[in-house]
Short mmCIF file of C-alpha atoms in Angstrom, two decimals:
data_model
loop_
_atom_site.label_atom_id
_atom_site.label_comp_id
_atom_site.label_asym_id
_atom_site.label_seq_id
_atom_site.Cartn_x
_atom_site.Cartn_y
_atom_site.Cartn_z
CA MET R 1375 3.91 21.69 16.73
CA ILE R 1376 2.84 25.01 15.22
CA GLU R 1377 1.91 27.44 17.99
CA SER R 1378 0.15 30.35 16.22
CA ARG R 1379 -1.49 31.58 13.03
CA GLU R 1380 1.46 33.95 12.53
CA GLU R 1381 3.88 31.02 12.59
CA LEU R 1382 1.62 29.11 10.19
CA GLU R 1383 1.52 32.09 7.80
CA ALA R 1384 5.33 32.39 7.91
CA ILE R 1385 5.65 28.69 7.05
CA ARG R 1386 3.20 29.11 4.17
CA LYS R 1387 5.21 32.06 2.79
CA THR R 1388 8.51 30.14 3.06
CA CYS R 1389 7.00 27.16 1.25
CA HIS R 1390 5.66 29.37 -1.56
CA SER R 1391 9.22 30.66 -2.07
CA MET R 1392 10.51 27.07 -2.19
CA VAL R 1393 7.89 26.22 -4.83
CA THR R 1394 8.80 29.25 -6.95
CA ARG R 1395 12.49 28.25 -6.90
CA SER R 1396 11.64 24.66 -7.78
CA SER R 1397 9.29 25.79 -10.56
CA SER R 1398 12.07 27.91 -12.06
CA LEU R 1399 14.40 24.91 -11.98
CA SER R 1400 11.71 22.81 -13.67
CA ALA R 1401 11.27 25.45 -16.38
CA GLY R 1402 15.01 25.61 -16.95
CA THR R 1403 15.16 21.87 -17.43
CA ALA R 1404 12.15 21.90 -19.78
CA ILE R 1405 13.99 24.26 -22.11
CA ILE R 1406 16.58 21.55 -22.85
CA PRO R 1407 15.45 20.06 -26.17
CA ILE R 1408 15.94 16.41 -25.15
CA PRO R 1409 12.68 14.48 -24.70
CA GLY R 1410 12.20 12.99 -21.24
CA VAL R 1411 14.78 15.09 -19.41
CA ASP R 1412 12.12 17.40 -17.98
CA ILE R 1413 9.98 14.55 -16.64
CA GLY R 1414 12.92 12.95 -14.84
CA SER R 1415 13.86 16.35 -13.48
CA ASP R 1416 10.31 17.07 -12.29
CA VAL R 1417 10.18 13.73 -10.47
CA ALA R 1418 13.49 14.49 -8.75
CA ILE R 1419 12.38 18.03 -7.86
CA LEU R 1420 9.09 16.84 -6.37
CA LEU R 1421 10.78 14.00 -4.46
CA ARG R 1422 12.75 16.71 -2.62
CA LEU R 1423 10.15 19.50 -2.50
CA ILE R 1424 7.05 17.69 -1.18
CA PRO R 1425 8.78 16.16 1.88
CA LYS R 1426 10.28 19.58 2.70
CA ILE R 1427 6.82 21.16 2.61
CA ASN R 1428 5.40 18.34 4.75
CA ASP R 1429 8.25 18.83 7.24
CA LYS R 1430 7.69 22.59 7.51
CA PHE R 1431 4.01 22.02 8.34
CA GLY R 1432 4.75 19.13 10.74
CA LEU R 1433 3.10 16.63 8.42
CA THR R 1434 5.76 14.02 7.71
CA PRO R 1435 4.80 10.46 8.68
CA GLU R 1436 7.40 10.58 11.48
CA GLN R 1437 6.10 13.88 12.88
CA ILE R 1438 2.52 12.60 12.86
CA GLU R 1439 3.60 9.34 14.53
CA ASP R 1440 5.17 11.35 17.38
CA LEU R 1441 1.85 13.07 18.20
CA ASP R 1442 -0.35 11.93 21.08
CA THR R 1443 -3.21 9.66 20.03
CA GLU R 1444 -5.90 12.34 20.04
CA SER R 1445 -3.81 14.75 17.97
CA LYS R 1446 -2.81 11.99 15.56
CA VAL R 1447 -6.45 11.02 14.96
CA MET R 1448 -7.39 14.69 14.45
CA VAL R 1449 -4.54 15.27 11.94
CA MET R 1450 -5.37 12.10 10.01
CA ALA R 1451 -9.04 13.15 9.88
CA ALA R 1452 -8.00 16.61 8.61
CA ILE R 1453 -5.80 15.01 5.92
CA SER R 1454 -8.74 12.87 4.86
CA ASN R 1455 -11.17 15.83 4.87
CA VAL R 1456 -8.81 17.95 2.76
CA GLY R 1457 -8.23 15.02 0.41
CA SER R 1458 -4.47 15.46 0.30
CA LYS R 1459 -2.59 12.77 -1.60
CA MET R 1460 0.81 13.83 -0.23
CA ALA R 1461 0.45 15.14 3.33
CA GLY R 1462 1.43 12.63 6.00
CA LYS R 1463 2.70 10.14 3.45
CA TYR R 1464 6.06 8.81 2.42
CA ILE R 1465 6.72 10.45 -0.92
CA THR R 1466 7.79 7.81 -3.39
CA LYS R 1467 8.79 7.98 -7.03
CA LYS R 1468 5.64 5.97 -7.87
CA LEU R 1469 3.39 8.52 -6.09
CA VAL R 1470 5.09 11.46 -7.80
CA ILE R 1471 4.87 9.83 -11.23
CA SER R 1472 1.18 9.10 -10.68
CA LEU R 1473 0.55 12.76 -9.79
CA LEU R 1474 2.53 13.92 -12.81
CA GLN R 1475 0.51 11.59 -15.03
CA LYS R 1476 -2.63 13.30 -13.80
CA MET R 1477 -1.07 16.46 -15.16
CA GLY R 1478 -0.57 14.73 -18.52
CA VAL R 1479 -1.49 17.87 -20.43
CA LYS R 1480 1.81 19.39 -19.33
CA VAL R 1481 3.75 16.33 -20.41
CA ALA R 1482 2.10 16.21 -23.84
CA ALA R 1483 2.36 19.95 -24.44
CA THR R 1484 6.01 20.26 -23.43
CA GLY R 1485 6.95 17.14 -25.38
CA VAL R 1486 5.47 18.52 -28.60
CA ALA R 1487 6.56 22.11 -27.98
CA LYS R 1488 10.24 21.16 -27.71
CA TYR R 1489 10.35 20.36 -31.42
CA VAL R 1490 9.39 23.91 -32.45
CA PRO R 1491 12.69 25.82 -32.69
CA PHE R 1492 13.27 28.60 -30.12
CA VAL R 1493 9.65 29.41 -29.36
CA GLY R 1494 8.92 25.76 -28.51
CA SER R 1495 11.53 25.71 -25.75
CA ALA R 1496 10.14 28.88 -24.21
CA VAL R 1497 6.61 27.47 -24.33
CA ALA R 1498 7.81 24.20 -22.79
CA GLY R 1499 9.55 26.13 -20.01
CA GLY R 1500 6.46 28.22 -19.32
CA ILE R 1501 4.19 25.20 -19.18
CA SER R 1502 6.62 23.36 -16.93
CA PHE R 1503 6.94 26.34 -14.57
CA THR R 1504 3.16 26.75 -14.34
CA ALA R 1505 2.47 23.05 -13.79
CA MET R 1506 5.13 22.71 -11.07
CA LYS R 1507 3.94 25.90 -9.38
CA TYR R 1508 0.34 24.67 -9.44
CA MET R 1509 1.25 21.29 -7.93
CA GLY R 1510 3.46 22.80 -5.25
CA ASN R 1511 1.06 25.58 -4.28
CA SER R 1512 -1.90 23.16 -4.19
CA HIS R 1513 0.06 20.98 -1.77
CA ILE R 1514 0.94 23.99 0.38
CA GLU R 1515 -2.72 24.98 0.61
CA ASP R 1516 -3.68 21.40 1.58
CA CYS R 1517 -1.00 21.37 4.29
CA TYR R 1518 -2.06 24.83 5.47
CA LYS R 1519 -5.69 23.71 5.90
CA ILE R 1520 -4.59 20.59 7.80
CA ALA R 1521 -2.19 22.50 10.06
CA LEU R 1522 -4.80 25.22 10.67
CA ALA R 1523 -7.36 22.57 11.72
CA ALA R 1524 -4.77 21.07 14.09
CA LEU R 1525 -3.90 24.51 15.49
CA GLU R 1526 -7.54 25.40 16.07
CA ASN R 1527 -8.16 22.02 17.71
CA ASN R 1528 -5.17 22.52 20.06
CA GLN R 1529 -6.30 26.05 20.96
CA THR R 1530 -9.80 24.75 21.76
CA ASP R 1531 -8.26 22.08 24.00
CA LEU R 1532 -6.20 24.72 25.84
CA GLU R 1533 -9.13 27.01 26.66
CA PRO R 1534 -10.28 26.62 30.25
CA ALA R 1535 -13.64 24.99 30.77
CA PRO R 1536 -16.28 27.48 31.86
CA GLY R 1537 -16.60 27.51 35.62
CA PRO R 1538 -19.70 28.08 37.67
CA VAL R 1539 -21.34 31.43 37.15
CA GLU R 1540 -21.30 33.51 40.31
CA PRO R 1541 -24.15 35.92 40.95
CA GLU R 1542 -23.17 39.59 40.90
#
């Protein structure tokens, strides 16, 4: 369980670094002029990256299951309010592919760009980097909002109830 905003900010920063590394890997794969290699690579990257982000924020299905009932309900409500498709869920190949399909512009643009010598590979790499970074950072922000709501809820629960007011 995340104990403070400072800890939450540190987790967010670590996750942004993980996304940047993964985005660079995705871009490197997109440069390879073989159709389909980048999509398979992106699926594999996201199958590793998203669960790691969920774990850092305490939002894997197992971590949520271990919470007390009240906390679990609050976290699930926060996930629903944020509209996250990946927080608190088992990340499957089918889920990742569906999310990548929603980013179909990237797939179409990199697929066509690869056939333009030299410049096409660079364009494909740039598009791939940007798309992966956008997906990863969007997920981080969703997780951050969920974890912040949980943190604020826990801090409210820890505050002592106001006692009787004594006359001065």
